[in-house]
Amino acid sequence: MSESNPAKRTQVLILDGGLGTTLEDVFHQDISHALWSAKPIDEDPEVIISAHLAFLRAGADVILTSSYQCAYTTFERAGYTRDDARRIMLKSVQLAQEARRRFREETLATPRDVKIALSLGPYGAMLYPAQEFDGFYPPPYGPVLSPSQKKTNAFEDTPEGTAQEQAAIDELAAFHYERLCTFADDAGTWDVVDFVAFETVPLRREIYAIRKAVACFGGERMKPWWISTDYPGGRFPETKANGEHLTATDAASAALLDGEETAAWGFGINCTGLEFLPALLEEARAVAKKHLEKHGKRLWLVLYPNRGDVYDPVTQSWRESSGQGQKWAVGFGTVVLDAIAHGDWEGVIAGGCCKTGPDEIVALAKEIRT
């Protein structure tokens, strides 16, 4: 392969694994709470630092803050005041910063540049039960349904439905803008953040809303940011009025091509089974190539699939897969190296989501870096 090949120039960073499930599996925390991994921020901050450190020692270059489920509505439902909610949200970044500081002290002889990504879940993560995988949002964020109607996340294909969808985009944009400003308005916190990750977004209208929120926020203030989408069972959760699912092409186009707002810095897939990635990436790569042709700029790809375990919401337990550790890393490493070889991305950030712990990240780092 020649030096002129763009794949030779592709940057690769290792992301951490599933923070919430690692707190549960490795550090024996009870995260069956509306705040999920945000609960220990205030109650047991050292365990959050320890979890971050475990991933850094495993080889992660980027750690996600424990703020995925942090929003004023979530804290209010859990009995916190607005002032306490803001304090805890900002503290999630401070804990990641402290973990980075301690890691740097440990590795003075062989320093590694560690980045902090601000984790911001979708509006659906603030609901109970959570709606990252179905996208059934209540009005005004989703369609008004009568008790007799089947659940759907699609607005009707009528002028009224189109108007309701635009109103939902506006409301979702306001939600994401308020939360983004909470972190950015504190200079000490915002200076620590290297990336902003809008994660597990199940709806195209929410992708549009995030881009609108970022545009209102101001490009000159914004850090490099990505929108990460999820595909339970290999399908994007949003459907059309006829019940047909939108595709990864639709989701990537919403993040990178459609509309006038600034496109996301990167496009991601998270909380998705590893076996679905190759087909989904083919669609995303085609959109990235169109963006390159239109804007002359390559984008980043962010991949953090699940380990393969299946969650049972009835028993609130996980059915373990056979794909832990080295097996998961080998399979995922092949996907990452293939994405790099195509040369269509400026860089790739690769890590894990639910049930991937430090062991999986150790193995992944070896697969990608050797």
XYZ file of C-alpha atoms in Angstrom:
370
model
C 0.000 0.000 0.000
C 1.515 3.326 -1.025
C 2.036 6.266 1.285
C -0.393 8.287 -0.842
C -3.233 5.944 0.059
C -5.618 7.858 2.393
C -5.967 4.785 4.601
C -2.352 5.313 5.666
C -3.336 8.697 7.069
C -6.437 7.547 8.970
C -6.190 8.330 12.670
C -7.414 5.709 15.146
C -8.429 6.269 18.766
C -9.636 3.693 21.289
C -12.831 4.593 23.129
C -13.763 3.137 26.500
C -16.436 0.476 27.034
C -19.863 0.420 28.654
C -19.457 2.581 31.753
C -22.854 1.795 33.252
C -22.614 -1.981 32.889
C -18.981 -1.891 34.054
C -20.072 -0.095 37.217
C -22.554 -2.941 37.680
C -20.375 -5.905 36.679
C -16.923 -4.905 37.907
C -17.658 -2.440 40.695
C -20.924 -4.055 41.920
C -22.996 -0.872 41.774
C -26.795 -0.932 41.655
C -27.668 1.155 38.600
C -31.366 0.164 38.464
C -32.346 3.785 38.927
C -33.734 6.585 36.772
C -30.276 8.184 36.760
C -28.468 4.953 35.825
C -24.691 5.596 35.777
C -25.231 9.197 36.915
C -26.396 8.082 40.358
C -22.873 7.435 41.780
C -21.615 10.856 40.595
C -22.900 12.380 43.821
C -23.168 9.301 46.045
C -19.890 7.520 45.269
C -17.650 9.667 43.032
C -14.578 7.504 43.640
C -16.213 4.544 41.918
C -16.767 6.665 38.801
C -13.089 7.661 38.826
C -12.082 4.032 39.322
C -14.202 2.931 36.346
C -12.645 5.620 34.135
C -9.179 4.578 35.281
C -9.903 0.925 34.527
C -10.606 1.805 30.903
C -7.607 4.111 30.638
C -5.343 1.363 31.987
C -6.943 -0.988 29.464
C -5.780 1.222 26.605
C -8.565 3.757 26.026
C -7.582 7.095 24.492
C -11.068 8.583 24.967
C -13.340 8.304 28.009
C -17.024 9.180 28.028
C -18.376 11.112 31.012
C -21.043 9.517 33.219
C -23.593 12.112 32.089
C -25.514 10.068 29.500
C -28.788 10.196 31.431
C -28.230 13.649 32.925
C -30.977 16.179 32.196
C -33.023 18.461 34.393
C -36.172 16.387 33.803
C -34.415 13.169 34.867
C -33.076 14.709 38.059
C -36.427 16.305 38.847
C -38.134 12.925 38.565
C -35.490 11.485 40.911
C -36.210 14.195 43.514
C -33.296 16.576 42.923
C -33.511 20.353 42.714
C -32.463 22.159 39.550
C -29.376 23.552 41.299
C -28.358 20.074 42.440
C -28.935 18.732 38.942
C -26.609 21.335 37.439
C -23.957 20.673 40.085
C -24.009 16.920 39.499
C -23.962 17.303 35.715
C -20.843 19.460 35.900
C -19.301 17.080 38.423
C -19.467 14.236 35.898
C -16.893 16.098 33.795
C -14.766 16.910 36.835
C -14.591 13.196 37.728
C -13.411 12.307 34.234
C -10.816 15.067 34.500
C -9.614 13.704 37.853
C -9.306 10.208 36.362
C -7.249 11.632 33.508
C -5.034 13.504 35.966
C -4.370 10.386 38.032
C -3.671 8.344 34.921
C -1.157 10.899 33.706
C 0.614 10.703 37.063
C 0.776 6.903 36.711
C 2.203 7.064 33.194
C 4.720 9.888 33.312
C 7.355 7.679 31.674
C 5.076 6.720 28.778
C 2.505 9.516 28.504
C -0.611 9.054 26.378
C -2.870 11.843 25.166
C -6.248 11.196 26.800
C -9.423 12.875 25.546
C -12.701 13.427 27.389
C -16.000 13.086 25.520
C -19.122 14.641 27.026
C -21.802 11.944 26.867
C -25.304 13.217 26.068
C -28.020 10.620 25.604
C -31.154 11.139 23.514
C -34.412 12.475 24.874
C -35.599 8.873 25.031
C -32.986 8.076 27.681
C -34.765 10.498 30.021
C -38.062 8.590 29.810
C -39.200 5.676 31.946
C -39.119 3.107 30.542
C -36.258 4.371 28.401
C -36.923 4.765 24.682
C -33.513 4.679 22.984
C -34.436 1.490 21.127
C -38.062 2.174 20.158
C -38.218 5.954 19.897
C -41.750 6.126 21.297
C -41.658 9.728 22.476
C -44.692 11.430 24.042
C -46.181 14.618 22.553
C -44.922 17.144 21.590
C -41.782 15.082 20.836
C -43.795 12.319 19.164
C -47.242 11.743 17.676
C -50.451 12.010 19.682
C -51.964 8.545 19.984
C -55.318 7.415 21.277
C -55.446 4.544 23.815
C -56.707 2.234 21.068
C -53.901 3.011 18.606
C -50.857 0.822 18.160
C -47.627 2.432 19.375
C -45.701 4.212 16.646
C -42.919 6.779 16.441
C -44.102 8.048 13.035
C -46.150 11.136 12.344
C -48.900 10.858 9.749
C -47.943 11.607 6.167
C -50.261 14.633 5.997
C -49.777 18.415 6.189
C -50.855 18.260 9.833
C -48.407 15.445 10.519
C -45.597 17.378 8.838
C -46.363 20.420 10.997
C -46.384 18.255 14.141
C -43.036 16.733 13.177
C -41.488 20.179 12.736
C -42.845 21.196 16.138
C -41.263 18.031 17.600
C -37.904 18.961 16.046
C -38.138 22.409 17.630
C -38.941 20.946 21.065
C -36.142 18.379 20.846
C -33.713 21.093 19.748
C -34.647 23.143 22.819
C -34.029 20.103 25.054
C -30.562 19.458 23.626
C -29.658 23.148 23.544
C -30.480 23.662 27.225
C -28.379 20.695 28.294
C -25.474 21.666 26.053
C -25.474 25.186 27.483
C -25.453 23.821 31.039
C -21.988 22.395 30.433
C -20.678 25.122 28.133
C -21.712 28.049 30.326
C -19.278 26.862 32.990
C -15.899 27.801 31.507
C -13.899 25.479 33.747
C -16.023 22.510 32.702
C -16.154 23.326 29.000
C -12.379 23.759 28.802
C -11.957 20.149 29.952
C -14.225 18.701 27.240
C -12.519 17.528 24.027
C -15.499 15.961 22.231
C -19.289 16.064 22.553
C -21.081 12.753 21.944
C -24.818 12.741 21.216
C -25.441 9.035 21.684
C -27.941 6.283 20.880
C -30.210 8.588 18.853
C -33.196 6.554 17.585
C -35.018 9.112 15.435
C -34.108 11.110 12.337
C -36.061 14.097 13.626
C -33.890 14.071 16.753
C -30.770 14.080 14.571
C -32.127 17.181 12.831
C -32.925 18.678 16.243
C -29.382 18.097 17.515
C -27.931 19.812 14.460
C -30.325 22.708 15.010
C -29.304 22.960 18.678
C -25.615 22.987 17.744
C -26.267 25.680 15.118
C -28.038 27.840 17.730
C -25.208 27.178 20.169
C -22.633 28.513 17.716
C -20.007 26.722 15.704
C -17.182 28.802 17.100
C -17.945 27.601 20.636
C -18.609 23.972 19.774
C -16.123 21.175 20.320
C -15.732 18.364 17.754
C -18.970 16.428 17.999
C -20.597 13.280 16.750
C -24.078 11.868 16.513
C -24.252 8.143 17.227
C -27.255 6.081 16.159
C -28.464 2.655 17.238
C -29.883 -0.310 15.314
C -31.585 -2.904 17.549
C -31.921 -6.076 15.516
C -29.999 -4.322 12.746
C -32.742 -1.759 12.034
C -32.987 1.966 12.750
C -35.880 2.424 15.230
C -37.780 5.141 13.359
C -40.478 4.075 10.921
C -42.407 5.829 8.210
C -46.183 6.171 8.399
C -46.504 2.897 6.454
C -44.455 1.042 9.065
C -41.311 0.717 6.949
C -38.110 1.393 8.898
C -35.764 4.192 7.953
C -32.272 3.031 7.048
C -28.718 3.764 8.106
C -28.477 5.797 4.896
C -31.371 7.958 6.117
C -29.763 8.402 9.547
C -26.301 9.203 8.179
C -27.749 11.605 5.602
C -29.656 13.393 8.375
C -26.425 13.833 10.337
C -24.067 14.648 7.482
C -25.882 15.901 4.386
C -29.470 17.087 4.808
C -30.415 20.682 5.594
C -28.378 23.851 5.943
C -27.066 23.474 9.500
C -23.467 22.460 10.071
C -23.018 18.730 9.620
C -21.809 16.621 12.502
C -18.021 16.246 12.847
C -18.489 12.500 12.991
C -21.094 9.805 12.516
C -21.397 6.932 14.939
C -23.071 3.595 15.576
C -23.378 2.414 19.169
C -25.411 0.000 21.289
C -25.797 -2.299 18.281
C -24.887 -5.936 17.721
C -21.488 -6.475 16.146
C -22.938 -8.747 13.444
C -24.914 -5.848 11.953
C -22.008 -3.434 11.549
C -20.640 -4.446 8.111
C -23.937 -3.812 6.277
C -24.662 -0.629 8.236
C -21.181 0.699 7.545
C -21.587 0.190 3.818
C -24.537 2.592 3.943
C -22.777 5.110 6.178
C -19.630 5.030 4.053
C -21.596 5.885 0.905
C -23.001 8.964 2.658
C -19.542 9.954 3.930
C -18.224 9.778 0.353
C -21.024 12.098 -0.815
C -20.100 14.519 1.961
C -16.477 14.423 0.859
C -17.458 15.113 -2.753
C -19.704 18.004 -1.707
C -17.516 19.627 0.945
C -14.013 18.314 0.253
C -13.710 17.148 3.838
C -13.493 13.688 5.369
C -15.431 12.961 8.544
C -14.795 10.771 11.588
C -16.411 7.405 12.189
C -17.254 6.376 15.754
C -18.070 2.733 16.467
C -18.948 1.202 19.826
C -21.080 -1.916 19.522
C -22.496 -4.052 22.313
C -20.734 -7.236 23.391
C -23.696 -9.302 22.256
C -25.491 -9.927 25.562
C -29.278 -9.585 25.427
C -31.190 -7.543 28.005
C -34.515 -8.870 29.284
C -36.624 -5.901 30.473
C -39.046 -8.216 32.296
C -36.432 -9.784 34.590
C -34.105 -6.753 34.319
C -31.220 -9.118 33.684
C -28.724 -9.888 30.927
C -28.435 -13.140 29.003
C -24.717 -13.550 28.495
C -23.293 -14.029 25.026
C -20.381 -16.217 24.016
C -18.573 -13.255 22.500
C -16.644 -11.825 25.418
C -13.086 -10.651 25.501
C -10.814 -11.856 22.740
C -13.572 -13.243 20.520
C -15.461 -9.931 20.510
C -12.233 -7.992 19.943
C -11.142 -10.146 16.999
C -14.489 -9.761 15.260
C -14.756 -6.052 15.934
C -11.092 -5.433 15.138
C -11.680 -6.857 11.647
C -14.573 -4.421 11.138
C -12.490 -1.445 12.311
C -9.473 -2.327 10.180
C -11.725 -2.749 7.149
C -13.244 0.699 7.753
C -9.750 2.176 7.973
C -8.605 0.406 4.812
C -11.336 2.022 2.714
C -9.806 5.426 3.489
C -13.128 7.289 3.444
C -12.906 8.525 7.035
C -10.563 11.104 8.527
C -10.304 8.974 11.622
C -11.977 6.161 13.521
C -12.850 6.082 17.218
C -13.563 2.498 18.275
C -14.707 1.110 21.608
C -17.569 -0.754 23.221
C -21.042 -0.176 24.606
C -23.237 -2.328 26.867
C -21.443 -5.190 28.694
C -18.046 -4.379 27.181
C -15.618 -3.880 30.043
C -11.886 -3.292 30.470
C -11.063 -6.845 29.330
C -12.710 -6.240 25.957
C -10.934 -2.891 25.528
C -7.551 -4.464 26.340
C -8.165 -7.074 23.666
C -9.476 -4.522 21.153
C -6.464 -2.259 21.616
C -4.149 -5.199 20.874
C -6.117 -6.104 17.733
C -6.063 -2.583 16.305
C -2.626 -1.451 17.371
C -0.626 -4.529 16.383
